Coordinates of C-alpha atoms and ligand atoms in Angstrom, one line a residue:
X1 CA 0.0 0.0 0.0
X2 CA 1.2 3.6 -0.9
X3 CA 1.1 6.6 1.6
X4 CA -1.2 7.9 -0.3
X5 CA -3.9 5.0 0.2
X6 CA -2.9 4.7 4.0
X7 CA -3.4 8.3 4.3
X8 CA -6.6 8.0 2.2
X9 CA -7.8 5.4 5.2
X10 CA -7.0 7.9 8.0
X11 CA -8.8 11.7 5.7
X12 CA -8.0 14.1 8.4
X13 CA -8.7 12.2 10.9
X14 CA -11.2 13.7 13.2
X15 CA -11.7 17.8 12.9
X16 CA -13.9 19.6 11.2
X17 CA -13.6 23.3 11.7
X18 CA -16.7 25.3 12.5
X19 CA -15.8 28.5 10.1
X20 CA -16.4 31.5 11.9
X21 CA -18.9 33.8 10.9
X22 CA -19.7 37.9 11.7
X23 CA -17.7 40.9 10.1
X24 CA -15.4 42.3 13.0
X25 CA -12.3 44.0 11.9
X26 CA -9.0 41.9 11.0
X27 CA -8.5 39.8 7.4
X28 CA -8.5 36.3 7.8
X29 CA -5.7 34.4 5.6
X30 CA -6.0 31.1 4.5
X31 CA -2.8 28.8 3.8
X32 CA -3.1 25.1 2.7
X33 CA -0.7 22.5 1.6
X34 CA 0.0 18.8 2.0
X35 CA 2.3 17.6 4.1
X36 CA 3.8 14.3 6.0
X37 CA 1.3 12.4 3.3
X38 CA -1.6 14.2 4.7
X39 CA -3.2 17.8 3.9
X40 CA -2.2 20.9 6.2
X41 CA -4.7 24.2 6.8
X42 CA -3.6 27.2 8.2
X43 CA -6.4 30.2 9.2
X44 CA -4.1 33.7 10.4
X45 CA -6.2 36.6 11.7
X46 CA -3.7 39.5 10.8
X47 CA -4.2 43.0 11.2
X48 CA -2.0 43.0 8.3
X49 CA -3.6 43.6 5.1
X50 CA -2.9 41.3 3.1
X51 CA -0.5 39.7 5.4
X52 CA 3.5 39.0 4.5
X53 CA 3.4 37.3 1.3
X54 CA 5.9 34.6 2.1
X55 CA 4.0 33.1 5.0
X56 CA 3.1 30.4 3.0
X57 CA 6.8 29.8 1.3
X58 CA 8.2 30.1 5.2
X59 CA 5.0 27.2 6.4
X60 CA 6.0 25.0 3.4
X61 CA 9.8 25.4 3.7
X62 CA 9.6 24.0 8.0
X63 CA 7.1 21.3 6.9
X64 CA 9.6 20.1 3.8
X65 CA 12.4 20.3 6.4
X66 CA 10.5 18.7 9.4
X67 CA 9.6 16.1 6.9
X68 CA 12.8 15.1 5.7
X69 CA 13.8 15.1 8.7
X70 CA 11.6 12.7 10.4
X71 CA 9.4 10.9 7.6
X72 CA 9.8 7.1 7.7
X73 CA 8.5 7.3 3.9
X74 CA 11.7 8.6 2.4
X75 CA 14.4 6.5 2.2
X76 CA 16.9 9.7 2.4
X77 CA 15.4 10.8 6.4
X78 CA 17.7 11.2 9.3
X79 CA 15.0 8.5 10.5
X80 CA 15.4 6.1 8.0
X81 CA 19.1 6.7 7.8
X82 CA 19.4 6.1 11.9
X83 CA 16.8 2.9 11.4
X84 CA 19.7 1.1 8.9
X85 CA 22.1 2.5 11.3
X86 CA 23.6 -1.1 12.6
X87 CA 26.5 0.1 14.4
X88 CA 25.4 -0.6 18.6
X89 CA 27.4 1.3 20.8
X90 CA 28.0 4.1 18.7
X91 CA 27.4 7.9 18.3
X92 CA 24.8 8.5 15.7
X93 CA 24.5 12.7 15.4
X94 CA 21.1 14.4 14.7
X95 CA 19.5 17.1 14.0
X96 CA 17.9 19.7 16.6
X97 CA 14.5 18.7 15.2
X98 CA 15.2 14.8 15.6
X99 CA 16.3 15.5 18.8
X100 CA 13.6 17.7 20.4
X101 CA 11.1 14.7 19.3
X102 CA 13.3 11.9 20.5
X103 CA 13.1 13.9 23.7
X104 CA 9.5 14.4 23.9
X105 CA 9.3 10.4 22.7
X106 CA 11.0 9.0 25.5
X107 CA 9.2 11.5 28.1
X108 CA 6.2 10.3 27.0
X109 CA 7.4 6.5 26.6
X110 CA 7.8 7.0 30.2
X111 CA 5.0 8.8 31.5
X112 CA 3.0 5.9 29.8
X113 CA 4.6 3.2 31.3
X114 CA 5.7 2.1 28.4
X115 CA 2.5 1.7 26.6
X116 CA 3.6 4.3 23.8
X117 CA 6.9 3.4 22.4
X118 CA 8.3 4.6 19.1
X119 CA 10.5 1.3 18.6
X120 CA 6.7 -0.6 17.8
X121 CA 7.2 -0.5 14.2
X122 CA 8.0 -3.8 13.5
X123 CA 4.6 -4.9 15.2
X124 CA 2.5 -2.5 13.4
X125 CA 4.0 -4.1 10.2
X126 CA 3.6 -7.7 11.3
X127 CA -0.1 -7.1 12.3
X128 CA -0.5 -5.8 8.6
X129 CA -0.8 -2.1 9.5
X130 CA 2.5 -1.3 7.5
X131 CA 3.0 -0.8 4.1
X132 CA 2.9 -4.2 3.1
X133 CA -0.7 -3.8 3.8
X134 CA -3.4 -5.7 5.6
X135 CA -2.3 -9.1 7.4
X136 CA -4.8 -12.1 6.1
X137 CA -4.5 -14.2 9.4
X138 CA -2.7 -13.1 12.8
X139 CA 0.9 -13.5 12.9
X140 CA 2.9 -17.0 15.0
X141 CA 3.4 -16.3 18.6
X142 CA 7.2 -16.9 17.3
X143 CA 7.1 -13.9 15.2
X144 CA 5.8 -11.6 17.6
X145 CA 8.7 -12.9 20.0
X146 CA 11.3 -12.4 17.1
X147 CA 9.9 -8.7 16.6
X148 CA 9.8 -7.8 20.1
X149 CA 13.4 -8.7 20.6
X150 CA 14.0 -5.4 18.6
X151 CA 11.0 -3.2 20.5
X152 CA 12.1 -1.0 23.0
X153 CA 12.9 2.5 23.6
X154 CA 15.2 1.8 26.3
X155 CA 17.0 -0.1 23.2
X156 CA 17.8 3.7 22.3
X157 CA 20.2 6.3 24.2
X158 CA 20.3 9.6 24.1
X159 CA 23.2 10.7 25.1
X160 CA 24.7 13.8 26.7
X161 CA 25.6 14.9 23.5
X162 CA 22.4 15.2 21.8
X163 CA 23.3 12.2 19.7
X164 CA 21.2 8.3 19.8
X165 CA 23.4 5.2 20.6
X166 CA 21.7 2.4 19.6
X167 CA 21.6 -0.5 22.4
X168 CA 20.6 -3.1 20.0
X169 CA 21.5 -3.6 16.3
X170 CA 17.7 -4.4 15.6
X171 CA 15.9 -1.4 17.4
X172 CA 14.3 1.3 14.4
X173 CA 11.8 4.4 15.5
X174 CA 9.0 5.0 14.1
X175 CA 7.5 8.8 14.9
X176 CA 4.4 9.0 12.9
X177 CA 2.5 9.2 16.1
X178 CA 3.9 11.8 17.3
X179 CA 5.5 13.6 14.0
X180 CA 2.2 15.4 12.7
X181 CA 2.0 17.3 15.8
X182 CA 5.4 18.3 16.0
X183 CA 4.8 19.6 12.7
X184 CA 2.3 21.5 13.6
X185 CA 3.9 23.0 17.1
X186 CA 6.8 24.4 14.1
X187 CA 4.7 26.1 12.1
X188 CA 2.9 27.6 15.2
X189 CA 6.8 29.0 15.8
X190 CA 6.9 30.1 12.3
X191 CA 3.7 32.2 12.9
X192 CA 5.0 33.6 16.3
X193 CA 8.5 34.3 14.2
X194 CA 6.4 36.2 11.7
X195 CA 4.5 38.5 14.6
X196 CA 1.2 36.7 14.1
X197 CA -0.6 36.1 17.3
X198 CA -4.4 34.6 15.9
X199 CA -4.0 31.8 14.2
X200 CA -5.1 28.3 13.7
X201 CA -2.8 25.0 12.4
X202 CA -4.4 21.6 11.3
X203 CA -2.4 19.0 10.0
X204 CA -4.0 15.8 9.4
X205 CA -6.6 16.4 11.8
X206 CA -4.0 17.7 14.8
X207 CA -4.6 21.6 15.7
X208 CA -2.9 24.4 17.3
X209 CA -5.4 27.4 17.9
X210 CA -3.8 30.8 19.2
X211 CA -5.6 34.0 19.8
X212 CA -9.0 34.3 19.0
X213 CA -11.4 34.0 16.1
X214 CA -11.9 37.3 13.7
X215 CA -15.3 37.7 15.6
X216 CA -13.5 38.2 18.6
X217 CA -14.7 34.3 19.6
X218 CA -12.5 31.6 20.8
X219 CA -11.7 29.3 18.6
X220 CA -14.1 25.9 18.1
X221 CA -13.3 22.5 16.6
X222 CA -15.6 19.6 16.3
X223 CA -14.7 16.1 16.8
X224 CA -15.9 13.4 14.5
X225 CA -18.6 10.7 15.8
X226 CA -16.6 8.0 16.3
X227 CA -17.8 5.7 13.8
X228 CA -16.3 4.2 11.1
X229 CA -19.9 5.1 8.9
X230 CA -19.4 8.7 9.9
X231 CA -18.7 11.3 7.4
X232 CA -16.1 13.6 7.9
X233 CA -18.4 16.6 8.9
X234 CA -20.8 14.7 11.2
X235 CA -19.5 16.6 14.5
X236 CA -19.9 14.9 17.8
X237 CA -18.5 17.3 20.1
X238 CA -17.2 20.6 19.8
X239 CA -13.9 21.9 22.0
X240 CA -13.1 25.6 22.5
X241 CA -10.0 26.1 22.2
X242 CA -7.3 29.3 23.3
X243 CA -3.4 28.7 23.1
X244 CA -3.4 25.0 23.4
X245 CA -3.2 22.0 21.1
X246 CA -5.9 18.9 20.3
X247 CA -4.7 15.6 19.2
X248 CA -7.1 12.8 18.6
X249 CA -6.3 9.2 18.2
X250 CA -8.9 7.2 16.9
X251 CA -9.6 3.2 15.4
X252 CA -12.8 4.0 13.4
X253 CA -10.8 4.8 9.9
X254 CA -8.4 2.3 10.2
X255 CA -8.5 -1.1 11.4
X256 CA -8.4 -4.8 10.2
X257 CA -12.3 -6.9 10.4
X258 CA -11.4 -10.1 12.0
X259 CA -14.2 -12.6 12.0
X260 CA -16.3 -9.5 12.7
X261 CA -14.2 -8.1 15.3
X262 CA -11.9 -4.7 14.7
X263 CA -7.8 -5.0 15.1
X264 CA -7.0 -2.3 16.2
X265 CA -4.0 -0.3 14.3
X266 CA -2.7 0.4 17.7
X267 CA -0.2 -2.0 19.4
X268 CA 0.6 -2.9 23.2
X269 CA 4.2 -2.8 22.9
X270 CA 4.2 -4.7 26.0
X271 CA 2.7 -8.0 24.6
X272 CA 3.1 -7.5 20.9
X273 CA -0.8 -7.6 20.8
X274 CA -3.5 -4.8 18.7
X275 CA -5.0 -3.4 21.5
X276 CA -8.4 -4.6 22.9
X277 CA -9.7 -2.4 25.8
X278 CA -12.0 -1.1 23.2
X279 CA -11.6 2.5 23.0
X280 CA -12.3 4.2 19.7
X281 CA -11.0 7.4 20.0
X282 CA -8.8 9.3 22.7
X283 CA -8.8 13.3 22.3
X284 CA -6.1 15.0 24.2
X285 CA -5.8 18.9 24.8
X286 CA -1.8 20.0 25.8
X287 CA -0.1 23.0 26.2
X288 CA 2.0 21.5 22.9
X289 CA 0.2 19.2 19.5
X290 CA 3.4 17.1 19.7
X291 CA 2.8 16.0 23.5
X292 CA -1.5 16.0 22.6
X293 CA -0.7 13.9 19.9
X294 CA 1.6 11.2 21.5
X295 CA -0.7 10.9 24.7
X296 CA -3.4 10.6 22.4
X297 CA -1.7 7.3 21.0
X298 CA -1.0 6.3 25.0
X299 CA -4.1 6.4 26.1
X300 CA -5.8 4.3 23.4
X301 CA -3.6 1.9 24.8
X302 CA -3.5 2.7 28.2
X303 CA -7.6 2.4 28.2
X304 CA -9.5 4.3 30.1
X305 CA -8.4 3.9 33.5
X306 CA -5.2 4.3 33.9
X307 CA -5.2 6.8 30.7
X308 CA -7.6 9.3 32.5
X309 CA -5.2 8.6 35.7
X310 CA -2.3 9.6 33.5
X311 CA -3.6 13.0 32.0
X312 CA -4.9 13.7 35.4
X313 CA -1.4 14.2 36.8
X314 CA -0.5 15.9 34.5
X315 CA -0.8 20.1 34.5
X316 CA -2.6 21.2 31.7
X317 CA -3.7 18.0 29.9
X318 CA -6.6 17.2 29.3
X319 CA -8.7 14.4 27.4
X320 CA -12.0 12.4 26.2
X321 CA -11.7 9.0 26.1
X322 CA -14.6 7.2 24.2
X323 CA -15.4 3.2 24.6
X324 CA -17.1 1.4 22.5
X325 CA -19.3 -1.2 24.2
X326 CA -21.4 -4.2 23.3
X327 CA -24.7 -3.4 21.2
X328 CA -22.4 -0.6 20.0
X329 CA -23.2 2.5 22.3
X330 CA -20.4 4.6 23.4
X331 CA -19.3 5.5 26.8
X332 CA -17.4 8.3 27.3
X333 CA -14.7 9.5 30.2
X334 CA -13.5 12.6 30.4
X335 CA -10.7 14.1 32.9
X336 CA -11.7 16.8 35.2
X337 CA -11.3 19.6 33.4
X338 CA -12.2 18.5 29.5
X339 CA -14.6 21.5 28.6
X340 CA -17.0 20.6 25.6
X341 CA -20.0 23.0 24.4
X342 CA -23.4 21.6 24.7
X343 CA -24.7 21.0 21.2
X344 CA -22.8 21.2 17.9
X345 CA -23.9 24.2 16.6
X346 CA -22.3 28.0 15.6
Ligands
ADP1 P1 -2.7 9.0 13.4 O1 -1.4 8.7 12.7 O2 -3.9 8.8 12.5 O3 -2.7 10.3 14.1 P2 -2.3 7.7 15.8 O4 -1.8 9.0 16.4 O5 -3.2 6.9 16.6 O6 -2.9 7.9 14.4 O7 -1.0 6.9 15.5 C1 -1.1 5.6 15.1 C2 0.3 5.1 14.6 O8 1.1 5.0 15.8 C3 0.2 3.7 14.1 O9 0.0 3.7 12.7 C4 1.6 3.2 14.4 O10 2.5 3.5 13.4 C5 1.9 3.9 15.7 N1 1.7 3.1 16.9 C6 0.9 2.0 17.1 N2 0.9 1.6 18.4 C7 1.8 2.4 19.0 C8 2.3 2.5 20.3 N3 1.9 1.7 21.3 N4 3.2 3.5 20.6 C9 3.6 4.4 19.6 N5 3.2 4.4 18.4 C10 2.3 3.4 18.1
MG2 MG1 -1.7 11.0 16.1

């Protein structure tokens, strides 16, 4: 499968924007792109009129150089280049992107117990959520033990230096989870660079809203109904949102039917086994979309205990967890201070 037909399973995830509306002063700019396999939107409330024409050119420049910096999909990447990396014990030097990510990764690798691990790769492929496309049957017990020999974040150092020292020959990373987010927390800097402070960024579904709407409103965005039959724009909740990021991680667009049941495209890196706890989609609100977006991916596999436990120690993080039970209702389990408004509406 191409990026461009796993991307096509996974159409911006879970957001749709609720435009604003009214005629208060300030020009609202529009940017859009594709990016990391995936489309990118941009809203800027400037007082500029029009605003600095290469905002767009300085967006698409970060994005290309995020991007070929962490994509897994080009051969060329620092990531790809550190995964054929074989050399254990040694120094391998990277970037100040790279590194700001594998920071963030093995923060949140360890806030989550271990449940999100950026070594899982070789899982996701053997359970047919990979390139290669979907798996027909499970894999052997032996080849999940054979790929979990190389899973691990603790397989990875990084050392004092700023450099990763692999610990294991075998151990790759794998960042999508975490890389659309990050992309979007650097063009939020780009923005700030530029003197902007109104703004929102959606990349793939992950968002970054600054400032407040042109009609003087804070910003809104609508989460999908969790449901695989859902379209795009069917909006389930709707989440104001003021300098913070919102991540959602969700199994309803992409997942294997097993005799009837879903795999889940999320892994337990613990057991080597798709996730069963039944949660369908964990939203996270964070002060950054890199850190929203990873717990996001935790606490689909954390479940909803121990996830909600999770984002309740932590300052500023919030989240909605939603279960899907027998007979197919949802239950939903939000943290103390996860704000929604009432009905979907303007
Ligand atoms: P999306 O990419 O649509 O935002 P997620 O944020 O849920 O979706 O990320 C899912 C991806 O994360 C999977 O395709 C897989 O590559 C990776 N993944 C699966 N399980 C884990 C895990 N336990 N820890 C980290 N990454 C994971
Ligand atoms: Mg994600």
């Amino acid at each position: 499968m191409s990026r461009a037909t796993v991307t096509a399973l996974l159409p911006g995830l879970t957001l749709a924007f609720l435009a604003g509306s009214g005629c208060a002063p300030g020009a609202e700019h529009r940017l859009e792109g594709r990016t990391m396999g995936t489309t990118y939107h941009v809203t800027v409330v400037s007082r500029e009129h029009p605003p600095r024409k290469d905002l767009q050119e300085a967006v698409d420049r970060r994005l290309d150089e995020v991007n070929r910096q962490l994509s897994t999909w080009l051969e060329d990447s620092e990531v790809s280049r550190f995964n054929r990396f074989g050399a254990v014990g040694e120094e391998f030097p990277i970037s100040g992107d790279f590194l700001r990510v594998m920071r963030a990764a093995a923060e949140i690798h360890a806030l989550s117990d271990g449940a999100w691990d950026g070594t899982v790769n070789p899982l996701v492929v053997l359970w047919g959520f990979g390139p290669g496309g979907p798996a027909l049957s499970p894999p052997s017990e032996e080849r999940i033990a054979r790929a979990l020999g190389g899973v691990g974040f603790d397989k990875i150092e990084i050392n004092p230096a700023g450099a990763l020292v692999k610990r294991h020959a075998a151990v790759t990373v794998d960042l999508s989870s975490i890389a659309k987010g990050y992309g979007v927390d650097a063009v939020v800097e780009v923005l700030r660079g530029a003197g902007e402070a109104a703004f929102l960024v959606e990349i793939g579904g992950e968002v970054f809203a600054a400032g407040r709407r042109r009609d003087g409103r804070p910003w809104r965005v609508g989460i999908n109904r969790p449901d695989p039959e859902a379209g795009p724009e069917e909006v389930y909740k709707v989440v104001p949102l003021g300098g913070q990021a919102l991540a959602t991680s969700g199994d309803y667009r992409s997942y294997v039917l097993e005799e009837g049941r879903r795999r889940s495209h999320v892994i337990d890196p613990r057991t080597g086994q798709p996730v069963t706890n039944g949660v369908v989609s964990a939203t996270v609100l964070a002060p950054t979309c890199m850190m929203a977006d990873g717990l996001a991916t935790a606490v689909m596999v954390m479940g909803p205990q121990k996830g909600l436990a999770l984002i309740e120690r932590l300052d500023e993080v919030e989240a909605l967890i939603v279960v899907e039970r027998r007979g197919g209702f949802f239950e939903e389990h939000a943290s103390s201070g996860f704000r929604t408004e009432g009905a979907p509406g303007r």
